[in-house]
Amino acid sequence: MLELAPDLVPLLDAGVPVAAVTVTAVVRSAPRGVGATLAVTRDARVIGSISGGCVENDAVMLGLDVLRTGTIRRARFGFGADDAITPIAAGLACGGAVDVVAYRVEDAHRPALEAARDRRDATLRLDLGGDEPLVLHRPAPPRLIILGAGEHAAALCRLGAAAGFAVTVCDDWALLVTRDRFPDAAELVVGAPHEVLDTLPSPDARTAVCVLTHDERLDVPAIRSALRLPVGFVGAMGARATVSRRAALLRAAGVTDAELSRLHSPLGLDLGGRSPEETALSVIAEIVASRNAADARPLREAAGPRLHAIASGGDSCAVRSA
């Protein structure tokens, strides 16, 4: 439910009754994982989803029944262990099943919803009459620090924000670091990139730093600072000749080979694209692959039954005892 916070908080403010249908368990495979939520209003406005569309109609009907009766409802959508379709819902196209619980969204849920809406760490404990409470958790979004404010940075900011990153854009040229150029950025900073990194609050493994400044006077100190932070990803754009020359300058500036081995440069996966947008796509792809320790092969070449893995960090939920 927490991933729907930007839509649910205004409905609570307006006093609109809303029911949520949340996935509590997945049998075999499903398009979305535990914590995925669909919300519905009394006039059948639907927000979010719990599948690829296979069982949404049944989920909506379950939510509307909760709004009508005021009771908590549970159901299983999909196939049983013997591949027989359950009588209460259409089957999931992937052949699995999901257990769901439907309940009213209450004003008591507001603090957690407001935290999630504001992209802060949020946890919501729901006592819904089961053996254990349903505990939903949505971490603050991962951060993407873009150093440099050119056209490639603008494209990377757009795609990074769309991919769920809280994007910070930094450049020492104030003329470029504007809200008109970077409307999707969470933060705009004017200053020397390495100085901004040296004062970066709480860098962690979910933070990615991309150096796009195209100026060795800025690149080298910025990369040196980034490689000494406990961030999960450091990348720098540049042609191979630039990368080689910059590596020599970094070593001369005191960067060790062990530190240099963390640098992703040239930055991005080889997708064959050339435009800023295509380049940004390759950069986001490399960051995601690195974060998940994935080899970025085509799925058709991957072994095993799971194609699009259900990531615990993607949906906003864990189910556990409080």
Tab-separated table of C-alpha atoms in Angstrom:
chain	number	residue	atom	x	y	z
A	1	MET	CA	0.000	0.000	0.000
A	2	LEU	CA	2.830	2.397	0.754
A	3	GLU	CA	3.826	2.656	-2.912
A	4	LEU	CA	0.371	4.172	-3.551
A	5	ALA	CA	0.840	6.893	-0.927
A	6	PRO	CA	0.914	9.872	-3.367
A	7	ASP	CA	-2.620	8.902	-4.474
A	8	LEU	CA	-3.995	7.686	-1.150
A	9	VAL	CA	-3.095	10.675	1.042
A	10	PRO	CA	-5.232	13.136	-1.015
A	11	LEU	CA	-8.152	10.682	-0.862
A	12	LEU	CA	-7.833	10.489	2.922
A	13	ASP	CA	-7.680	14.288	3.040
A	14	ALA	CA	-10.923	14.464	1.045
A	15	GLY	CA	-12.664	11.832	3.169
A	16	VAL	CA	-13.055	9.417	0.247
A	17	PRO	CA	-13.569	5.781	1.380
A	18	VAL	CA	-10.828	3.540	-0.023
A	19	ALA	CA	-10.137	-0.174	0.231
A	20	ALA	CA	-6.752	-1.797	-0.337
A	21	VAL	CA	-6.099	-5.326	-1.594
A	22	THR	CA	-2.558	-6.445	-0.675
A	23	VAL	CA	-0.665	-9.576	-1.686
A	24	THR	CA	0.424	-11.506	1.428
A	25	ALA	CA	1.890	-14.629	-0.223
A	26	VAL	CA	2.902	-15.898	-3.652
A	27	VAL	CA	2.598	-19.547	-4.704
A	28	ARG	CA	5.099	-20.468	-7.443
A	29	SER	CA	5.320	-17.304	-9.554
A	30	ALA	CA	3.335	-14.123	-10.048
A	31	PRO	CA	3.862	-10.826	-11.899
A	32	ARG	CA	4.229	-8.913	-8.627
A	33	GLY	CA	5.421	-9.902	-5.190
A	34	VAL	CA	4.359	-9.777	-1.580
A	35	GLY	CA	3.237	-6.284	-0.657
A	36	ALA	CA	1.885	-5.331	-4.080
A	37	THR	CA	-1.369	-3.459	-3.555
A	38	LEU	CA	-4.405	-2.384	-5.529
A	39	ALA	CA	-6.682	0.289	-4.067
A	40	VAL	CA	-10.254	1.017	-5.091
A	41	THR	CA	-12.753	3.751	-4.219
A	42	ARG	CA	-16.494	3.321	-3.847
A	43	ASP	CA	-17.035	4.637	-7.382
A	44	ALA	CA	-14.594	1.967	-8.688
A	45	ARG	CA	-11.619	4.199	-9.300
A	46	VAL	CA	-8.651	1.819	-9.333
A	47	ILE	CA	-5.128	2.733	-8.167
A	48	GLY	CA	-2.182	0.353	-8.544
A	49	SER	CA	-2.249	-3.349	-9.372
A	50	ILE	CA	-1.460	-6.766	-7.925
A	51	SER	CA	-0.784	-8.593	-11.202
A	52	GLY	CA	-0.331	-7.979	-14.885
A	53	GLY	CA	-4.083	-7.564	-15.226
A	54	CYS	CA	-5.013	-11.239	-14.780
A	55	VAL	CA	-6.939	-10.909	-11.518
A	56	GLU	CA	-7.530	-7.188	-11.190
A	57	ASN	CA	-11.298	-7.465	-11.752
A	58	ASP	CA	-11.623	-9.947	-8.890
A	59	ALA	CA	-9.465	-7.778	-6.649
A	60	VAL	CA	-11.640	-4.750	-7.396
A	61	MET	CA	-14.781	-6.704	-6.528
A	62	LEU	CA	-13.190	-7.849	-3.271
A	63	GLY	CA	-12.257	-4.268	-2.404
A	64	LEU	CA	-15.737	-2.977	-3.211
A	65	ASP	CA	-17.205	-5.664	-0.958
A	66	VAL	CA	-14.980	-4.431	1.890
A	67	LEU	CA	-16.241	-0.881	1.352
A	68	ARG	CA	-19.835	-2.133	1.328
A	69	THR	CA	-19.626	-4.380	4.402
A	70	GLY	CA	-16.799	-2.847	6.416
A	71	THR	CA	-15.271	-6.297	6.943
A	72	ILE	CA	-11.790	-7.634	6.224
A	73	ARG	CA	-11.714	-10.189	3.388
A	74	ARG	CA	-9.102	-12.769	2.369
A	75	ALA	CA	-8.855	-14.731	-0.866
A	76	ARG	CA	-6.547	-16.701	-3.139
A	77	PHE	CA	-6.395	-15.738	-6.801
A	78	GLY	CA	-4.940	-18.125	-9.348
A	79	PHE	CA	-4.302	-21.844	-9.547
A	80	GLY	CA	-4.205	-24.526	-6.901
A	81	ALA	CA	-1.472	-27.097	-6.377
A	82	ASP	CA	-3.042	-29.408	-8.956
A	83	ASP	CA	-3.216	-26.585	-11.548
A	84	ALA	CA	-6.994	-26.426	-11.123
A	85	ILE	CA	-8.327	-22.897	-11.282
A	86	THR	CA	-9.785	-21.624	-8.041
A	87	PRO	CA	-13.491	-20.837	-8.143
A	88	ILE	CA	-13.072	-17.269	-6.960
A	89	ALA	CA	-10.834	-15.806	-9.634
A	90	ALA	CA	-9.354	-15.971	-13.072
A	91	GLY	CA	-6.004	-17.743	-13.151
A	92	LEU	CA	-2.701	-15.950	-13.297
A	93	ALA	CA	-1.164	-16.266	-16.741
A	94	CYS	CA	2.142	-17.406	-15.190
A	95	GLY	CA	0.440	-20.395	-13.540
A	96	GLY	CA	0.885	-19.294	-9.946
A	97	ALA	CA	-1.399	-17.961	-7.259
A	98	VAL	CA	-1.484	-15.073	-4.811
A	99	ASP	CA	-3.040	-14.815	-1.376
A	100	VAL	CA	-4.510	-11.392	-0.673
A	101	VAL	CA	-6.144	-9.484	2.149
A	102	ALA	CA	-8.587	-6.628	1.550
A	103	TYR	CA	-9.173	-3.905	4.131
A	104	ARG	CA	-10.159	-0.263	4.459
A	105	VAL	CA	-7.527	2.437	4.339
A	106	GLU	CA	-7.932	4.339	7.603
A	107	ASP	CA	-6.815	7.729	8.858
A	108	ALA	CA	-4.605	5.887	11.357
A	109	HIS	CA	-2.473	4.827	8.392
A	110	ARG	CA	-1.741	8.455	7.521
A	111	PRO	CA	1.673	8.885	9.248
A	112	ALA	CA	3.216	5.980	7.334
A	113	LEU	CA	1.536	7.019	4.091
A	114	GLU	CA	2.789	10.590	4.462
A	115	ALA	CA	6.333	9.337	5.101
A	116	ALA	CA	6.172	7.168	1.983
A	117	ARG	CA	4.700	10.023	-0.044
A	118	ASP	CA	7.595	12.220	1.047
A	119	ARG	CA	10.043	9.468	0.022
A	120	ARG	CA	11.164	8.819	3.571
A	121	ASP	CA	11.602	5.409	5.194
A	122	ALA	CA	8.101	4.188	6.107
A	123	THR	CA	6.702	1.230	8.055
A	124	LEU	CA	3.026	0.401	8.581
A	125	ARG	CA	1.756	-2.304	10.971
A	126	LEU	CA	-1.674	-3.655	10.081
A	127	ASP	CA	-3.585	-5.850	12.548
A	128	LEU	CA	-6.070	-7.540	10.231
A	129	GLY	CA	-7.188	-10.476	12.321
A	130	GLY	CA	-4.713	-13.050	11.030
A	131	ASP	CA	-2.198	-15.108	12.957
A	132	GLU	CA	0.390	-12.370	12.490
A	133	PRO	CA	0.144	-8.661	11.739
A	134	LEU	CA	0.918	-7.506	8.218
A	135	VAL	CA	3.947	-5.231	8.338
A	136	LEU	CA	4.545	-3.121	5.255
A	137	HIS	CA	7.886	-1.434	4.814
A	138	ARG	CA	9.059	0.937	2.102
A	139	PRO	CA	12.625	2.204	2.345
A	140	ALA	CA	13.614	5.650	1.222
A	141	PRO	CA	14.506	5.507	-2.482
A	142	PRO	CA	18.083	4.810	-3.556
A	143	ARG	CA	20.076	7.915	-4.439
A	144	LEU	CA	21.655	8.806	-7.762
A	145	ILE	CA	24.249	11.583	-7.575
A	146	ILE	CA	24.913	13.092	-11.018
A	147	LEU	CA	28.007	15.294	-11.243
A	148	GLY	CA	27.803	17.512	-14.306
A	149	ALA	CA	24.730	19.177	-15.784
A	150	GLY	CA	24.986	18.705	-19.539
A	151	GLU	CA	22.487	17.049	-21.884
A	152	HIS	CA	23.527	13.533	-20.894
A	153	ALA	CA	22.964	14.494	-17.255
A	154	ALA	CA	19.481	15.829	-18.082
A	155	ALA	CA	18.554	12.546	-19.781
A	156	LEU	CA	20.036	10.496	-16.925
A	157	CYS	CA	18.068	12.538	-14.397
A	158	ARG	CA	14.799	11.855	-16.233
A	159	LEU	CA	15.389	8.117	-16.533
A	160	GLY	CA	16.850	7.815	-13.054
A	161	ALA	CA	13.808	9.456	-11.490
A	162	ALA	CA	11.512	7.224	-13.552
A	163	ALA	CA	13.467	4.188	-12.289
A	164	GLY	CA	12.805	5.193	-8.678
A	165	PHE	CA	15.996	7.018	-7.725
A	166	ALA	CA	16.093	10.224	-5.714
A	167	VAL	CA	18.338	12.214	-8.047
A	168	THR	CA	20.798	14.915	-7.011
A	169	VAL	CA	22.388	17.001	-9.790
A	170	CYS	CA	25.548	18.975	-9.068
A	171	ASP	CA	27.653	21.297	-11.222
A	172	ASP	CA	29.841	24.296	-10.493
A	173	TRP	CA	28.126	26.268	-13.270
A	174	ALA	CA	24.881	27.695	-11.851
A	175	LEU	CA	23.570	28.555	-15.309
A	176	LEU	CA	23.083	24.827	-16.015
A	177	VAL	CA	21.763	23.657	-12.651
A	178	THR	CA	18.188	24.886	-13.007
A	179	ARG	CA	14.774	23.440	-12.273
A	180	ASP	CA	13.757	24.014	-15.904
A	181	ARG	CA	16.551	21.719	-17.059
A	182	PHE	CA	16.116	19.156	-14.271
A	183	PRO	CA	12.434	19.130	-13.281
A	184	ASP	CA	12.634	15.561	-11.940
A	185	ALA	CA	15.620	16.100	-9.638
A	186	ALA	CA	15.070	15.747	-5.913
A	187	GLU	CA	17.945	18.153	-5.262
A	188	LEU	CA	19.983	20.667	-7.267
A	189	VAL	CA	23.393	21.730	-5.970
A	190	VAL	CA	25.778	24.361	-7.282
A	191	GLY	CA	29.373	23.748	-6.238
A	192	ALA	CA	32.566	21.886	-6.942
A	193	PRO	CA	31.599	18.203	-7.353
A	194	HIS	CA	34.340	16.822	-5.089
A	195	GLU	CA	33.405	19.264	-2.329
A	196	VAL	CA	29.767	18.221	-2.580
A	197	LEU	CA	30.787	14.562	-2.300
A	198	ASP	CA	32.997	15.279	0.687
A	199	THR	CA	29.947	16.579	2.569
A	200	LEU	CA	27.420	14.048	1.197
A	201	PRO	CA	25.113	12.993	4.058
A	202	SER	CA	24.909	9.273	4.847
A	203	PRO	CA	26.337	7.710	1.670
A	204	ASP	CA	25.520	3.996	1.550
A	205	ALA	CA	25.446	0.919	-0.666
A	206	ARG	CA	22.201	2.124	-2.297
A	207	THR	CA	23.874	5.327	-3.503
A	208	ALA	CA	25.223	5.588	-7.056
A	209	VAL	CA	27.569	8.353	-8.223
A	210	CYS	CA	27.920	9.161	-11.932
A	211	VAL	CA	30.586	11.627	-13.064
A	212	LEU	CA	29.572	13.379	-16.302
A	213	THR	CA	31.561	16.595	-15.997
A	214	HIS	CA	33.774	16.051	-19.100
A	215	ASP	CA	36.573	18.102	-17.532
A	216	GLU	CA	39.575	16.362	-16.011
A	217	ARG	CA	40.088	19.241	-13.580
A	218	LEU	CA	36.709	18.325	-12.098
A	219	ASP	CA	36.604	14.616	-12.963
A	220	VAL	CA	39.744	13.531	-11.150
A	221	PRO	CA	39.049	15.026	-7.693
A	222	ALA	CA	35.366	14.017	-7.944
A	223	ILE	CA	36.148	10.399	-8.827
A	224	ARG	CA	38.823	10.241	-6.126
A	225	SER	CA	36.314	11.440	-3.535
A	226	ALA	CA	33.577	9.087	-4.786
A	227	LEU	CA	35.823	6.011	-4.703
A	228	ARG	CA	36.593	6.678	-1.040
A	229	LEU	CA	32.934	6.780	-0.045
A	230	PRO	CA	30.953	3.663	1.004
A	231	VAL	CA	28.663	3.981	-2.029
A	232	GLY	CA	27.518	1.020	-4.088
A	233	PHE	CA	28.387	2.337	-7.542
A	234	VAL	CA	30.816	4.850	-9.009
A	235	GLY	CA	30.844	5.470	-12.749
A	236	ALA	CA	32.418	8.003	-15.084
A	237	MET	CA	31.630	8.804	-18.689
A	238	GLY	CA	34.339	9.046	-21.307
A	239	ALA	CA	35.875	7.511	-24.412
A	240	ARG	CA	38.428	4.755	-23.890
A	241	ALA	CA	41.347	7.100	-24.505
A	242	THR	CA	39.916	9.469	-21.895
A	243	VAL	CA	39.422	6.606	-19.471
A	244	SER	CA	43.039	5.499	-19.849
A	245	ARG	CA	44.444	9.003	-19.419
A	246	ARG	CA	42.158	9.689	-16.473
A	247	ALA	CA	43.232	6.449	-14.762
A	248	ALA	CA	46.851	7.624	-14.914
A	249	LEU	CA	45.858	10.978	-13.429
A	250	LEU	CA	43.890	9.255	-10.667
A	251	ARG	CA	46.889	7.085	-9.751
A	252	ALA	CA	49.059	10.197	-9.696
A	253	ALA	CA	46.497	11.758	-7.349
A	254	GLY	CA	46.901	8.889	-4.907
A	255	VAL	CA	44.070	6.582	-5.967
A	256	THR	CA	45.081	2.959	-5.411
A	257	ASP	CA	44.501	0.130	-7.884
A	258	ALA	CA	42.019	-1.405	-5.433
A	259	GLU	CA	40.032	1.833	-5.366
A	260	LEU	CA	40.279	2.189	-9.137
A	261	SER	CA	38.880	-1.318	-9.624
A	262	ARG	CA	35.548	-0.035	-8.264
A	263	LEU	CA	35.186	2.482	-11.082
A	264	HIS	CA	32.721	1.712	-13.885
A	265	SER	CA	34.255	3.511	-16.840
A	266	PRO	CA	33.417	3.810	-19.672
A	267	LEU	CA	30.023	4.137	-18.022
A	268	GLY	CA	27.032	2.098	-19.161
A	269	LEU	CA	26.207	-1.221	-20.815
A	270	ASP	CA	26.836	-1.670	-24.524
A	271	LEU	CA	23.339	-1.200	-25.950
A	272	GLY	CA	24.565	0.342	-29.189
A	273	GLY	CA	22.740	3.623	-28.558
A	274	ARG	CA	24.167	7.065	-29.189
A	275	SER	CA	21.612	9.653	-28.075
A	276	PRO	CA	21.633	11.105	-24.535
A	277	GLU	CA	18.466	9.152	-23.753
A	278	GLU	CA	19.884	5.862	-25.055
A	279	THR	CA	23.105	6.478	-23.158
A	280	ALA	CA	21.136	7.218	-19.981
A	281	LEU	CA	19.247	3.955	-20.423
A	282	SER	CA	22.551	2.062	-20.640
A	283	VAL	CA	23.804	3.777	-17.473
A	284	ILE	CA	20.677	2.979	-15.448
A	285	ALA	CA	20.852	-0.599	-16.726
A	286	GLU	CA	24.435	-0.947	-15.502
A	287	ILE	CA	23.614	0.549	-12.103
A	288	VAL	CA	20.673	-1.839	-11.622
A	289	ALA	CA	22.687	-4.837	-12.832
A	290	SER	CA	25.540	-3.950	-10.489
A	291	ARG	CA	23.213	-3.447	-7.527
A	292	ASN	CA	21.637	-6.875	-8.103
A	293	ALA	CA	24.931	-8.621	-8.975
A	294	ALA	CA	23.364	-9.593	-12.301
A	295	ASP	CA	25.229	-10.390	-15.499
A	296	ALA	CA	22.837	-8.389	-17.730
A	297	ARG	CA	22.361	-11.233	-20.215
A	298	PRO	CA	19.128	-11.447	-22.236
A	299	LEU	CA	16.485	-13.303	-20.232
A	300	ARG	CA	16.057	-15.821	-23.037
A	301	GLU	CA	19.606	-17.002	-22.292
A	302	ALA	CA	19.033	-17.349	-18.556
A	303	ALA	CA	18.479	-20.743	-16.984
A	304	GLY	CA	15.702	-21.509	-14.522
A	305	PRO	CA	11.981	-20.832	-14.369
A	306	ARG	CA	12.076	-17.255	-13.093
A	307	LEU	CA	12.311	-14.492	-15.636
A	308	HIS	CA	11.528	-11.172	-14.004
A	309	ALA	CA	12.526	-11.863	-10.410
A	310	ILE	CA	10.361	-10.522	-7.608
A	311	ALA	CA	12.670	-8.142	-5.764
A	312	SER	CA	12.089	-7.533	-2.081
A	313	GLY	CA	13.342	-3.988	-2.487
A	314	GLY	CA	10.986	-3.117	-5.322
A	315	ASP	CA	7.587	-3.537	-3.756
A	316	SER	CA	7.035	-1.800	-0.489
A	317	CYS	CA	6.382	-4.706	1.768
A	318	ALA	CA	7.657	-7.331	4.101
A	319	VAL	CA	5.396	-9.659	6.020
A	320	ARG	CA	6.626	-10.513	9.480
A	321	SER	CA	5.660	-10.540	13.133
A	322	ALA	CA	5.806	-7.104	14.664
